[in-house]
């Protein structure tokens, strides 16, 4: 079995995630990097077990599916934080506009 | 003629009222104009998940030690961990119940609770089947995966709690 360069794998995963998240990447960086690292570590752990013949191909597949399922939860967090960010921006804009309207109406808060 | 005058006065009065209330209406509109794309903070979910994370890792340390010890697979049998699994079912019930009360804009938090439940039940099913003694296969991948589920819930709850300021 060919050795997998897991450092390289993590780097590639980070680059792909960065590309998808665009400008939001900075907000997610520490969390996403930590989770991607753990995901890659698990894949490395399973690859070693398979190489040693401790698990079968079917078990490898099943255990990788388990990792994928867990990663979905991570993606839900990232999606949620993205929505929170959009919500904050929209509300900040509405607040500015609201204050301007109030000022124009000559109302003291 | 009198009726006509009365009607005109009534209309003028209505226009004046409208003119008075229009700015008030605009003001109230902007005061209450806060958009919500996502909800889902629940103190009980936040606290319960944090406790579950601790309990799970305590359980896992003991399980890994049992898997490593060479005793014919005896000490890692699920029967020795039934106390943990009973507590786990109670905690999962709490999370599920709280998630059920969440609104439509909480699909992320609800989805995370569902994934956590599925992952833990799958692990329990594996444990029921039995884990053989092994120095290498101490189920580190499963521990990482389940920890990711716990941490993702805690992380999102934290962001939702902190007035939604994600950056």
PDB file of C-alpha atoms in Angstrom:
ATOM      1  CA  UNK A   1       0.000   0.000   0.000  1.00  0.00           C
ATOM      2  CA  UNK A   2       1.317   3.386  -1.018  1.00  0.00           C
ATOM      3  CA  UNK A   3       2.108   5.839   1.797  1.00  0.00           C
ATOM      4  CA  UNK A   4      -0.229   8.809   1.996  1.00  0.00           C
ATOM      5  CA  UNK A   5       1.275  12.216   2.729  1.00  0.00           C
ATOM      6  CA  UNK A   6      -1.248  13.363   5.331  1.00  0.00           C
ATOM      7  CA  UNK A   7       0.325  16.781   5.847  1.00  0.00           C
ATOM      8  CA  UNK A   8      -0.122  17.379   2.154  1.00  0.00           C
ATOM      9  CA  UNK A   9      -3.663  16.008   2.367  1.00  0.00           C
ATOM     10  CA  UNK A  10      -4.584  18.454   5.156  1.00  0.00           C
ATOM     11  CA  UNK A  11      -3.092  21.340   3.155  1.00  0.00           C
ATOM     12  CA  UNK A  12      -5.158  20.353   0.126  1.00  0.00           C
ATOM     13  CA  UNK A  13      -8.329  20.085   2.225  1.00  0.00           C
ATOM     14  CA  UNK A  14      -7.682  23.529   3.710  1.00  0.00           C
ATOM     15  CA  UNK A  15      -7.122  25.038   0.259  1.00  0.00           C
ATOM     16  CA  UNK A  16     -10.371  23.556  -1.077  1.00  0.00           C
ATOM     17  CA  UNK A  17     -12.330  24.757   1.966  1.00  0.00           C
ATOM     18  CA  UNK A  18     -10.736  28.201   1.674  1.00  0.00           C
ATOM     19  CA  UNK A  19     -11.791  28.379  -1.969  1.00  0.00           C
ATOM     20  CA  UNK A  20     -15.401  27.560  -1.133  1.00  0.00           C
ATOM     21  CA  UNK A  21     -15.665  29.923   1.830  1.00  0.00           C
ATOM     22  CA  UNK A  22     -13.998  32.882   0.087  1.00  0.00           C
ATOM     23  CA  UNK A  23     -13.833  36.005   2.240  1.00  0.00           C
ATOM     24  CA  UNK A  24     -15.488  34.241   5.173  1.00  0.00           C
ATOM     25  CA  UNK A  25     -12.477  31.949   5.547  1.00  0.00           C
ATOM     26  CA  UNK A  26     -10.818  34.123   8.201  1.00  0.00           C
ATOM     27  CA  UNK A  27     -13.808  33.720  10.507  1.00  0.00           C
ATOM     28  CA  UNK A  28     -13.697  29.944  10.247  1.00  0.00           C
ATOM     29  CA  UNK A  29      -9.946  29.365   9.994  1.00  0.00           C
ATOM     30  CA  UNK A  30      -9.079  28.106  13.500  1.00  0.00           C
ATOM     31  CA  UNK A  31     -12.169  25.923  13.797  1.00  0.00           C
ATOM     32  CA  UNK A  32     -12.070  24.561  10.229  1.00  0.00           C
ATOM     33  CA  UNK A  33      -8.321  23.848  10.393  1.00  0.00           C
ATOM     34  CA  UNK A  34      -8.717  21.994  13.680  1.00  0.00           C
ATOM     35  CA  UNK A  35     -11.565  19.842  12.346  1.00  0.00           C
ATOM     36  CA  UNK A  36      -9.862  19.144   9.018  1.00  0.00           C
ATOM     37  CA  UNK A  37      -6.740  18.078  10.878  1.00  0.00           C
ATOM     38  CA  UNK A  38      -8.754  15.654  13.001  1.00  0.00           C
ATOM     39  CA  UNK A  39     -10.539  14.327   9.922  1.00  0.00           C
ATOM     40  CA  UNK A  40      -7.207  13.678   8.196  1.00  0.00           C
ATOM     41  CA  UNK A  41      -5.768  12.069  11.357  1.00  0.00           C
ATOM     42  CA  UNK A  42      -8.681   9.658  11.439  1.00  0.00           C
ATOM     43  CA  UNK A  43      -8.172   8.821   7.769  1.00  0.00           C
ATOM     44  CA  UNK A  44      -4.469   8.201   8.473  1.00  0.00           C
ATOM     45  CA  UNK A  45      -5.330   5.993  11.454  1.00  0.00           C
ATOM     46  CA  UNK A  46      -7.722   3.927   9.318  1.00  0.00           C
ATOM     47  CA  UNK A  47      -5.261   3.659   6.427  1.00  0.00           C
ATOM     48  CA  UNK A  48      -2.644   2.258   8.811  1.00  0.00           C
ATOM     49  CA  UNK A  49      -5.120  -0.286  10.201  1.00  0.00           C
ATOM     50  CA  UNK A  50      -5.959  -1.384   6.657  1.00  0.00           C
ATOM     51  CA  UNK A  51      -2.276  -1.611   5.738  1.00  0.00           C
ATOM     52  CA  UNK A  52      -1.663  -3.852   8.751  1.00  0.00           C
ATOM     53  CA  UNK A  53      -4.628  -6.003   7.774  1.00  0.00           C
ATOM     54  CA  UNK A  54      -6.477  -5.172  10.989  1.00  0.00           C
ATOM     55  CA  UNK A  55      -9.604  -4.112   9.122  1.00  0.00           C
ATOM     56  CA  UNK A  56     -11.179  -5.142   5.798  1.00  0.00           C
ATOM     57  CA  UNK A  57     -12.026  -2.898   2.867  1.00  0.00           C
ATOM     58  CA  UNK A  58     -15.673  -2.986   3.875  1.00  0.00           C
ATOM     59  CA  UNK A  59     -14.879  -1.912   7.420  1.00  0.00           C
ATOM     60  CA  UNK A  60     -12.614   0.827   6.118  1.00  0.00           C
ATOM     61  CA  UNK A  61     -15.472   2.089   3.953  1.00  0.00           C
ATOM     62  CA  UNK A  62     -17.962   1.931   6.807  1.00  0.00           C
ATOM     63  CA  UNK A  63     -15.637   3.802   9.155  1.00  0.00           C
ATOM     64  CA  UNK A  64     -14.887   6.476   6.559  1.00  0.00           C
ATOM     65  CA  UNK A  65     -18.646   6.947   6.125  1.00  0.00           C
ATOM     66  CA  UNK A  66     -18.855   7.513   9.877  1.00  0.00           C
ATOM     67  CA  UNK A  67     -16.251  10.290   9.521  1.00  0.00           C
ATOM     68  CA  UNK A  68     -18.190  11.825   6.646  1.00  0.00           C
ATOM     69  CA  UNK A  69     -21.334  11.900   8.746  1.00  0.00           C
ATOM     70  CA  UNK A  70     -19.485  13.635  11.587  1.00  0.00           C
ATOM     71  CA  UNK A  71     -18.024  16.135   9.153  1.00  0.00           C
ATOM     72  CA  UNK A  72     -21.556  17.063   8.042  1.00  0.00           C
ATOM     73  CA  UNK A  73     -22.118  18.393  11.541  1.00  0.00           C
ATOM     74  CA  UNK A  74     -18.983  20.538  11.190  1.00  0.00           C
ATOM     75  CA  UNK A  75     -20.313  21.883   7.890  1.00  0.00           C
ATOM     76  CA  UNK A  76     -23.615  22.774   9.576  1.00  0.00           C
ATOM     77  CA  UNK A  77     -21.649  24.892  12.063  1.00  0.00           C
ATOM     78  CA  UNK A  78     -19.842  26.656   9.231  1.00  0.00           C
ATOM     79  CA  UNK A  79     -23.165  27.226   7.432  1.00  0.00           C
ATOM     80  CA  UNK A  80     -24.689  28.545  10.663  1.00  0.00           C
ATOM     81  CA  UNK A  81     -21.831  30.954  11.298  1.00  0.00           C
ATOM     82  CA  UNK A  82     -22.178  32.177   7.716  1.00  0.00           C
ATOM     83  CA  UNK A  83     -25.857  32.941   8.337  1.00  0.00           C
ATOM     84  CA  UNK A  84     -25.031  34.685  11.622  1.00  0.00           C
ATOM     85  CA  UNK A  85     -22.510  36.855   9.788  1.00  0.00           C
ATOM     86  CA  UNK A  86     -25.037  37.753   7.070  1.00  0.00           C
ATOM     87  CA  UNK A  87     -27.637  38.466   9.756  1.00  0.00           C
ATOM     88  CA  UNK A  88     -25.278  40.795  11.617  1.00  0.00           C
ATOM     89  CA  UNK A  89     -24.357  42.725   8.480  1.00  0.00           C
ATOM     90  CA  UNK A  90     -28.005  43.137   7.438  1.00  0.00           C
ATOM     91  CA  UNK A  91     -29.071  44.277  10.896  1.00  0.00           C
ATOM     92  CA  UNK A  92     -26.162  46.704  11.162  1.00  0.00           C
ATOM     93  CA  UNK A  93     -27.219  48.258   7.841  1.00  0.00           C
ATOM     94  CA  UNK A  94     -30.862  48.428   8.928  1.00  0.00           C
ATOM     95  CA  UNK A  95     -29.758  50.078  12.157  1.00  0.00           C
ATOM     96  CA  UNK A  96     -27.820  52.769  10.270  1.00  0.00           C
ATOM     97  CA  UNK A  97     -30.743  53.409   7.918  1.00  0.00           C
ATOM     98  CA  UNK A  98     -33.187  53.427  10.825  1.00  0.00           C
ATOM     99  CA  UNK A  99     -31.127  56.021  12.705  1.00  0.00           C
ATOM    100  CA  UNK A 100     -30.916  58.190   9.601  1.00  0.00           C
ATOM    101  CA  UNK A 101     -34.695  58.032   9.159  1.00  0.00           C
ATOM    102  CA  UNK A 102     -35.246  58.918  12.803  1.00  0.00           C
ATOM    103  CA  UNK A 103     -32.853  61.846  12.521  1.00  0.00           C
ATOM    104  CA  UNK A 104     -34.654  63.023   9.397  1.00  0.00           C
ATOM    105  CA  UNK A 105     -37.948  62.857  11.252  1.00  0.00           C
ATOM    106  CA  UNK A 106     -36.454  64.913  14.027  1.00  0.00           C
ATOM    107  CA  UNK A 107     -37.179  62.298  16.612  1.00  0.00           C
ATOM    108  CA  UNK A 108     -35.134  61.991  19.718  1.00  0.00           C
ATOM    109  CA  UNK A 109     -34.688  58.414  20.865  1.00  0.00           C
TER     110      UNK A 109
ATOM    111  CA  UNK B   1     -75.040  70.971   2.383  1.00  0.00           C
ATOM    112  CA  UNK B   2     -74.470  70.233   6.037  1.00  0.00           C
ATOM    113  CA  UNK B   3     -73.717  66.625   5.226  1.00  0.00           C
ATOM    114  CA  UNK B   4     -71.187  67.734   2.597  1.00  0.00           C
ATOM    115  CA  UNK B   5     -69.423  69.950   5.170  1.00  0.00           C
ATOM    116  CA  UNK B   6     -69.359  67.168   7.665  1.00  0.00           C
ATOM    117  CA  UNK B   7     -67.835  64.819   5.125  1.00  0.00           C
ATOM    118  CA  UNK B   8     -65.133  67.338   4.159  1.00  0.00           C
ATOM    119  CA  UNK B   9     -64.307  67.914   7.837  1.00  0.00           C
ATOM    120  CA  UNK B  10     -64.119  64.220   8.397  1.00  0.00           C
ATOM    121  CA  UNK B  11     -61.745  63.739   5.449  1.00  0.00           C
ATOM    122  CA  UNK B  12     -59.541  66.642   6.613  1.00  0.00           C
ATOM    123  CA  UNK B  13     -59.431  65.172  10.073  1.00  0.00           C
ATOM    124  CA  UNK B  14     -58.421  61.778   8.680  1.00  0.00           C
ATOM    125  CA  UNK B  15     -55.648  63.339   6.588  1.00  0.00           C
ATOM    126  CA  UNK B  16     -54.318  65.204   9.647  1.00  0.00           C
ATOM    127  CA  UNK B  17     -54.337  62.010  11.688  1.00  0.00           C
ATOM    128  CA  UNK B  18     -52.559  60.204   8.886  1.00  0.00           C
ATOM    129  CA  UNK B  19     -49.949  62.965   8.704  1.00  0.00           C
ATOM    130  CA  UNK B  20     -49.378  62.691  12.458  1.00  0.00           C
ATOM    131  CA  UNK B  21     -49.143  58.923  12.478  1.00  0.00           C
ATOM    132  CA  UNK B  22     -47.036  58.477   9.337  1.00  0.00           C
ATOM    133  CA  UNK B  23     -43.694  59.401  10.969  1.00  0.00           C
ATOM    134  CA  UNK B  24     -44.645  57.275  13.956  1.00  0.00           C
ATOM    135  CA  UNK B  25     -45.379  54.381  11.632  1.00  0.00           C
ATOM    136  CA  UNK B  26     -42.025  54.800   9.826  1.00  0.00           C
ATOM    137  CA  UNK B  27     -40.251  55.028  13.172  1.00  0.00           C
ATOM    138  CA  UNK B  28     -41.877  51.887  14.496  1.00  0.00           C
ATOM    139  CA  UNK B  29     -41.162  50.058  11.245  1.00  0.00           C
ATOM    140  CA  UNK B  30     -37.437  50.747  11.549  1.00  0.00           C
ATOM    141  CA  UNK B  31     -37.374  50.112  15.273  1.00  0.00           C
ATOM    142  CA  UNK B  32     -38.738  46.618  14.797  1.00  0.00           C
ATOM    143  CA  UNK B  33     -36.851  45.899  11.566  1.00  0.00           C
ATOM    144  CA  UNK B  34     -34.387  43.226  12.600  1.00  0.00           C
ATOM    145  CA  UNK B  35     -33.873  40.312  10.270  1.00  0.00           C
ATOM    146  CA  UNK B  36     -33.345  36.811  11.544  1.00  0.00           C
ATOM    147  CA  UNK B  37     -31.826  34.207   9.256  1.00  0.00           C
ATOM    148  CA  UNK B  38     -30.893  31.739  11.953  1.00  0.00           C
ATOM    149  CA  UNK B  39     -31.963  30.885  15.475  1.00  0.00           C
ATOM    150  CA  UNK B  40     -31.268  27.879  17.634  1.00  0.00           C
ATOM    151  CA  UNK B  41     -29.494  28.921  20.826  1.00  0.00           C
ATOM    152  CA  UNK B  42     -30.723  26.792  23.669  1.00  0.00           C
ATOM    153  CA  UNK B  43     -29.022  26.958  27.042  1.00  0.00           C
ATOM    154  CA  UNK B  44     -30.035  23.396  27.874  1.00  0.00           C
ATOM    155  CA  UNK B  45     -28.555  22.048  24.620  1.00  0.00           C
ATOM    156  CA  UNK B  46     -25.393  24.079  25.174  1.00  0.00           C
ATOM    157  CA  UNK B  47     -24.874  22.831  28.743  1.00  0.00           C
ATOM    158  CA  UNK B  48     -25.994  19.245  28.157  1.00  0.00           C
ATOM    159  CA  UNK B  49     -23.702  18.852  25.129  1.00  0.00           C
ATOM    160  CA  UNK B  50     -20.733  20.220  27.074  1.00  0.00           C
ATOM    161  CA  UNK B  51     -21.362  17.695  29.861  1.00  0.00           C
ATOM    162  CA  UNK B  52     -21.829  14.904  27.322  1.00  0.00           C
ATOM    163  CA  UNK B  53     -18.486  15.752  25.717  1.00  0.00           C
ATOM    164  CA  UNK B  54     -16.782  15.334  29.085  1.00  0.00           C
ATOM    165  CA  UNK B  55     -18.610  12.096  29.918  1.00  0.00           C
ATOM    166  CA  UNK B  56     -17.960  10.609  26.478  1.00  0.00           C
ATOM    167  CA  UNK B  57     -14.227  11.205  26.679  1.00  0.00           C
ATOM    168  CA  UNK B  58     -14.056   9.791  30.200  1.00  0.00           C
ATOM    169  CA  UNK B  59     -15.920   6.713  28.943  1.00  0.00           C
ATOM    170  CA  UNK B  60     -13.656   6.418  25.917  1.00  0.00           C
ATOM    171  CA  UNK B  61     -10.427   6.542  27.910  1.00  0.00           C
ATOM    172  CA  UNK B  62     -11.699   3.587  29.974  1.00  0.00           C
ATOM    173  CA  UNK B  63     -12.877   1.739  26.864  1.00  0.00           C
ATOM    174  CA  UNK B  64      -9.537   2.173  25.076  1.00  0.00           C
ATOM    175  CA  UNK B  65      -7.693   0.900  28.159  1.00  0.00           C
ATOM    176  CA  UNK B  66      -9.995  -2.120  28.205  1.00  0.00           C
ATOM    177  CA  UNK B  67      -9.464  -2.833  24.488  1.00  0.00           C
ATOM    178  CA  UNK B  68      -5.688  -2.689  24.967  1.00  0.00           C
ATOM    179  CA  UNK B  69      -5.681  -5.085  27.907  1.00  0.00           C
ATOM    180  CA  UNK B  70      -5.342  -8.737  26.904  1.00  0.00           C
ATOM    181  CA  UNK B  71      -8.111 -10.551  28.718  1.00  0.00           C
ATOM    182  CA  UNK B  72     -10.018 -12.205  25.898  1.00  0.00           C
ATOM    183  CA  UNK B  73     -12.227  -9.194  25.272  1.00  0.00           C
ATOM    184  CA  UNK B  74     -13.888  -9.410  28.667  1.00  0.00           C
ATOM    185  CA  UNK B  75     -13.446  -5.958  30.224  1.00  0.00           C
ATOM    186  CA  UNK B  76     -14.591  -4.007  27.166  1.00  0.00           C
ATOM    187  CA  UNK B  77     -17.950  -5.773  26.968  1.00  0.00           C
ATOM    188  CA  UNK B  78     -20.888  -3.379  26.784  1.00  0.00           C
ATOM    189  CA  UNK B  79     -22.295  -4.779  30.024  1.00  0.00           C
ATOM    190  CA  UNK B  80     -19.422  -3.062  31.893  1.00  0.00           C
ATOM    191  CA  UNK B  81     -20.403   0.298  30.366  1.00  0.00           C
ATOM    192  CA  UNK B  82     -24.168   0.102  30.697  1.00  0.00           C
ATOM    193  CA  UNK B  83     -24.214   2.950  33.224  1.00  0.00           C
ATOM    194  CA  UNK B  84     -22.652   5.280  30.672  1.00  0.00           C
ATOM    195  CA  UNK B  85     -25.064   4.249  27.921  1.00  0.00           C
ATOM    196  CA  UNK B  86     -28.090   4.708  30.202  1.00  0.00           C
ATOM    197  CA  UNK B  87     -26.969   8.255  31.035  1.00  0.00           C
ATOM    198  CA  UNK B  88     -26.311   8.836  27.355  1.00  0.00           C
ATOM    199  CA  UNK B  89     -29.867   7.906  26.377  1.00  0.00           C
ATOM    200  CA  UNK B  90     -31.231  10.348  28.942  1.00  0.00           C
ATOM    201  CA  UNK B  91     -28.991  13.127  27.634  1.00  0.00           C
ATOM    202  CA  UNK B  92     -29.938  12.382  24.031  1.00  0.00           C
ATOM    203  CA  UNK B  93     -33.595  12.520  24.989  1.00  0.00           C
ATOM    204  CA  UNK B  94     -33.038  15.955  26.532  1.00  0.00           C
ATOM    205  CA  UNK B  95     -31.318  17.196  23.366  1.00  0.00           C
ATOM    206  CA  UNK B  96     -33.981  15.740  21.087  1.00  0.00           C
ATOM    207  CA  UNK B  97     -36.804  17.239  23.136  1.00  0.00           C
ATOM    208  CA  UNK B  98     -35.192  20.676  23.180  1.00  0.00           C
ATOM    209  CA  UNK B  99     -34.454  20.493  19.451  1.00  0.00           C
ATOM    210  CA  UNK B 100     -38.086  19.593  18.762  1.00  0.00           C
ATOM    211  CA  UNK B 101     -39.165  22.947  20.219  1.00  0.00           C
ATOM    212  CA  UNK B 102     -36.853  24.912  17.954  1.00  0.00           C
ATOM    213  CA  UNK B 103     -38.315  27.007  15.156  1.00  0.00           C
ATOM    214  CA  UNK B 104     -37.970  26.726  11.401  1.00  0.00           C
ATOM    215  CA  UNK B 105     -34.829  28.835  11.349  1.00  0.00           C
ATOM    216  CA  UNK B 106     -32.942  26.369  13.538  1.00  0.00           C
ATOM    217  CA  UNK B 107     -32.388  23.654  10.954  1.00  0.00           C
ATOM    218  CA  UNK B 108     -28.598  23.659  11.507  1.00  0.00           C
ATOM    219  CA  UNK B 109     -28.843  23.095  15.270  1.00  0.00           C
ATOM    220  CA  UNK B 110     -31.583  20.487  14.810  1.00  0.00           C
ATOM    221  CA  UNK B 111     -29.556  18.684  12.146  1.00  0.00           C
ATOM    222  CA  UNK B 112     -26.530  18.563  14.425  1.00  0.00           C
ATOM    223  CA  UNK B 113     -28.506  16.951  17.243  1.00  0.00           C
ATOM    224  CA  UNK B 114     -29.762  14.331  14.787  1.00  0.00           C
ATOM    225  CA  UNK B 115     -26.245  13.562  13.506  1.00  0.00           C
ATOM    226  CA  UNK B 116     -24.926  13.267  17.072  1.00  0.00           C
ATOM    227  CA  UNK B 117     -27.723  10.857  17.979  1.00  0.00           C
ATOM    228  CA  UNK B 118     -27.109   8.709  14.897  1.00  0.00           C
ATOM    229  CA  UNK B 119     -23.345   8.624  15.470  1.00  0.00           C
ATOM    230  CA  UNK B 120     -23.652   7.630  19.127  1.00  0.00           C
ATOM    231  CA  UNK B 121     -26.268   4.968  18.390  1.00  0.00           C
ATOM    232  CA  UNK B 122     -24.090   3.562  15.638  1.00  0.00           C
ATOM    233  CA  UNK B 123     -21.167   3.398  18.045  1.00  0.00           C
ATOM    234  CA  UNK B 124     -23.341   1.714  20.657  1.00  0.00           C
ATOM    235  CA  UNK B 125     -24.399  -0.877  18.051  1.00  0.00           C
ATOM    236  CA  UNK B 126     -20.710  -1.548  17.238  1.00  0.00           C
ATOM    237  CA  UNK B 127     -19.973  -1.915  20.950  1.00  0.00           C
ATOM    238  CA  UNK B 128     -22.895  -4.324  21.355  1.00  0.00           C
ATOM    239  CA  UNK B 129     -21.394  -6.493  18.599  1.00  0.00           C
ATOM    240  CA  UNK B 130     -18.159  -6.440  20.574  1.00  0.00           C
ATOM    241  CA  UNK B 131     -14.638  -5.075  20.268  1.00  0.00           C
ATOM    242  CA  UNK B 132     -11.759  -7.555  20.320  1.00  0.00           C
ATOM    243  CA  UNK B 133      -8.569  -6.886  22.300  1.00  0.00           C
ATOM    244  CA  UNK B 134      -6.181  -4.862  20.160  1.00  0.00           C
ATOM    245  CA  UNK B 135      -3.172  -2.587  20.604  1.00  0.00           C
ATOM    246  CA  UNK B 136      -3.698  -0.758  17.332  1.00  0.00           C
ATOM    247  CA  UNK B 137      -7.404  -0.547  16.672  1.00  0.00           C
ATOM    248  CA  UNK B 138      -8.505   1.422  19.701  1.00  0.00           C
ATOM    249  CA  UNK B 139     -11.273   3.175  17.711  1.00  0.00           C
ATOM    250  CA  UNK B 140      -9.521   6.556  17.621  1.00  0.00           C
ATOM    251  CA  UNK B 141     -11.375   7.446  14.406  1.00  0.00           C
ATOM    252  CA  UNK B 142     -14.750   6.944  16.104  1.00  0.00           C
ATOM    253  CA  UNK B 143     -13.671   9.047  19.082  1.00  0.00           C
ATOM    254  CA  UNK B 144     -12.542  11.847  16.730  1.00  0.00           C
ATOM    255  CA  UNK B 145     -15.770  11.696  14.737  1.00  0.00           C
ATOM    256  CA  UNK B 146     -18.023  11.830  17.790  1.00  0.00           C
ATOM    257  CA  UNK B 147     -15.937  14.595  19.341  1.00  0.00           C
ATOM    258  CA  UNK B 148     -16.385  16.557  16.116  1.00  0.00           C
ATOM    259  CA  UNK B 149     -20.155  16.159  16.480  1.00  0.00           C
ATOM    260  CA  UNK B 150     -20.073  17.437  20.077  1.00  0.00           C
ATOM    261  CA  UNK B 151     -17.715  20.299  19.274  1.00  0.00           C
ATOM    262  CA  UNK B 152     -19.707  21.425  16.248  1.00  0.00           C
ATOM    263  CA  UNK B 153     -22.834  21.766  18.396  1.00  0.00           C
ATOM    264  CA  UNK B 154     -20.955  23.617  21.145  1.00  0.00           C
ATOM    265  CA  UNK B 155     -19.282  25.919  18.598  1.00  0.00           C
ATOM    266  CA  UNK B 156     -22.539  26.884  16.882  1.00  0.00           C
ATOM    267  CA  UNK B 157     -24.315  27.355  20.217  1.00  0.00           C
ATOM    268  CA  UNK B 158     -21.505  29.648  21.366  1.00  0.00           C
ATOM    269  CA  UNK B 159     -21.747  31.749  18.217  1.00  0.00           C
ATOM    270  CA  UNK B 160     -25.538  31.979  18.534  1.00  0.00           C
ATOM    271  CA  UNK B 161     -25.243  32.942  22.184  1.00  0.00           C
ATOM    272  CA  UNK B 162     -22.664  35.656  21.640  1.00  0.00           C
ATOM    273  CA  UNK B 163     -25.331  37.907  20.089  1.00  0.00           C
ATOM    274  CA  UNK B 164     -24.655  36.178  16.803  1.00  0.00           C
ATOM    275  CA  UNK B 165     -21.394  38.000  16.230  1.00  0.00           C
ATOM    276  CA  UNK B 166     -19.433  35.414  14.339  1.00  0.00           C
ATOM    277  CA  UNK B 167     -16.319  37.422  13.476  1.00  0.00           C
TER     278      UNK B 167
END
